[in-house]
Each structure stands twice: as C-alpha cells, then as structure tokens.
C-alpha positions as semicolon CSV with decimal commas, in nm:
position;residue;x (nm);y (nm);z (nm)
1;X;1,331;0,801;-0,697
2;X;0,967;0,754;-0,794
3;X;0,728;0,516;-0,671
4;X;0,760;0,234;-0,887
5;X;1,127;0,262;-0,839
6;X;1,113;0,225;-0,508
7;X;0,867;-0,062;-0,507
8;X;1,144;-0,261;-0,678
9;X;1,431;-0,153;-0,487
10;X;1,248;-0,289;-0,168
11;X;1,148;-0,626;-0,029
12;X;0,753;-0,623;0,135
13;X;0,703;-0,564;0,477
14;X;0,332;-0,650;0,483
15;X;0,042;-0,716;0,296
16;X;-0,334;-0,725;0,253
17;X;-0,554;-0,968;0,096
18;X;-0,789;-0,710;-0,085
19;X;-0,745;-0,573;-0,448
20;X;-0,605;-0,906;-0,623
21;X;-0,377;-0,904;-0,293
22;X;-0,161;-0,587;-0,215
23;X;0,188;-0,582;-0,045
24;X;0,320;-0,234;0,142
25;X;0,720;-0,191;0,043
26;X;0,715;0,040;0,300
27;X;0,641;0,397;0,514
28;X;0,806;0,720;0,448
29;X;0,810;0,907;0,788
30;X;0,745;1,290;0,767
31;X;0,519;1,607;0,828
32;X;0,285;1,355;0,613
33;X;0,354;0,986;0,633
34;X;0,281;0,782;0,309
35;X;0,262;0,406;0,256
36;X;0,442;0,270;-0,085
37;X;0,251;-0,014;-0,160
38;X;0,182;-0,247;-0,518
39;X;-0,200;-0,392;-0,572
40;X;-0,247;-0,645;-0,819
41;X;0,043;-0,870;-0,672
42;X;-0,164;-1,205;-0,690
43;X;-0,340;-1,186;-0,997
44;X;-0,602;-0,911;-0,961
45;X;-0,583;-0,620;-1,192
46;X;-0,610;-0,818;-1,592
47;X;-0,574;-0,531;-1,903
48;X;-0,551;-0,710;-2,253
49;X;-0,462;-1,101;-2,090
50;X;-0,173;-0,926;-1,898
51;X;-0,169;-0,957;-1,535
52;X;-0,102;-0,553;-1,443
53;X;0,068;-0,456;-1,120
54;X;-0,005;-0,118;-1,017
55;X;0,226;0,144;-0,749
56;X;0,131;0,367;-0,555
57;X;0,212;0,638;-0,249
58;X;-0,025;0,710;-0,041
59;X;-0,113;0,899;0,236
60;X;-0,165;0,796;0,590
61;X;-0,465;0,927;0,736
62;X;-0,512;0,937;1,151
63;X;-0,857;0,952;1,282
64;X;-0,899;1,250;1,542
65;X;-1,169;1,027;1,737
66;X;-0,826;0,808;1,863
67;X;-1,090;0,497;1,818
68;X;-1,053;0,393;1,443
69;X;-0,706;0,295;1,336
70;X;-0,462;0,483;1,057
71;X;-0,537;0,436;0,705
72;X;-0,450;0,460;0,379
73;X;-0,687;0,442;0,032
74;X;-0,580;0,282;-0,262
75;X;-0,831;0,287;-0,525
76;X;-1,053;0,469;-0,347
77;X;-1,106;0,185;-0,119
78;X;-0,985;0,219;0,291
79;X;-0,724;-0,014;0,408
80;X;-0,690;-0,043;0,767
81;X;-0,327;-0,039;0,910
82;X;-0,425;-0,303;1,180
83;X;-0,550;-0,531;0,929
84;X;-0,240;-0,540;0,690
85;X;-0,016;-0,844;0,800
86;X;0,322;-0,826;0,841
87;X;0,562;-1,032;0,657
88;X;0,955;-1,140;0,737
89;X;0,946;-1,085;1,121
C-alpha cells in the first residue's frame, strides 16, 4: 500500500493549521516511526486553478536533549508533535 493509498483508506487523527492546513492519517510504529499525513487539505497548495493535495510519509525525529518535542518535516518545514491537534476523541 503506498502513501496516498493509505491516506484514503484512513479517517484523520489530527491536524495542523500550517501549509494550507495539514491532517496526519496516522503513525506507523517501528525501528523508525513515520507520520502519514496530507498538506494542502484547506485550500493551500493551487497548480493550474486546481486546488492540489499532496501525501506524504515522514519520519519522526526525537531530540536527544529530551527538552524539544518529536517532529516530523514536511516540506522542509518542522512540525511539532505537541502542536498538531487531535481530532475525533
């Protein structure tokens, strides 16, 4: 199943009101945990008049320092775990 796949399959769990608003699908426990997560879910991301709704997997990244919180980049931009919202509880 690839990313976009599984973006569909899934309901959100949370979101985050940066990059045209961005919703996480969900986490994929492992040696490496990744985030599956769609940006452009409110109307960011415009090619050609077209709303465009990007997927993604990405990898969470711990801090060693145990201050900062986990996060993932989408983008190149760093989205803070704590400061996604969750959604459905």
């Amino acid at each position: 199943m690839n990313k976009q796949e599984y973006c569909e399959s899934r309901e959100s769990v949370a979101y985050y009101s940066g990059l045209g608003g961005l919703e996480i699908k969900g986490i994929e426990y492992g040696i490496n945990d990744f985030v599956y997560c769609v940006s452009g879910c409110w109307g960011g991301s415009w090619c050609n008049g077209k709303n465009v709704k990007r997927f993604h997997r990405c990898k969470i990244y711990y801090p060693a320092n145990g201050k900062d919180s986990a996060f993932f980049r989408v983008h190149g931009y760093k989205i803070p775990l704590d400061e996604c919202i969750r959604m459905g509880v």
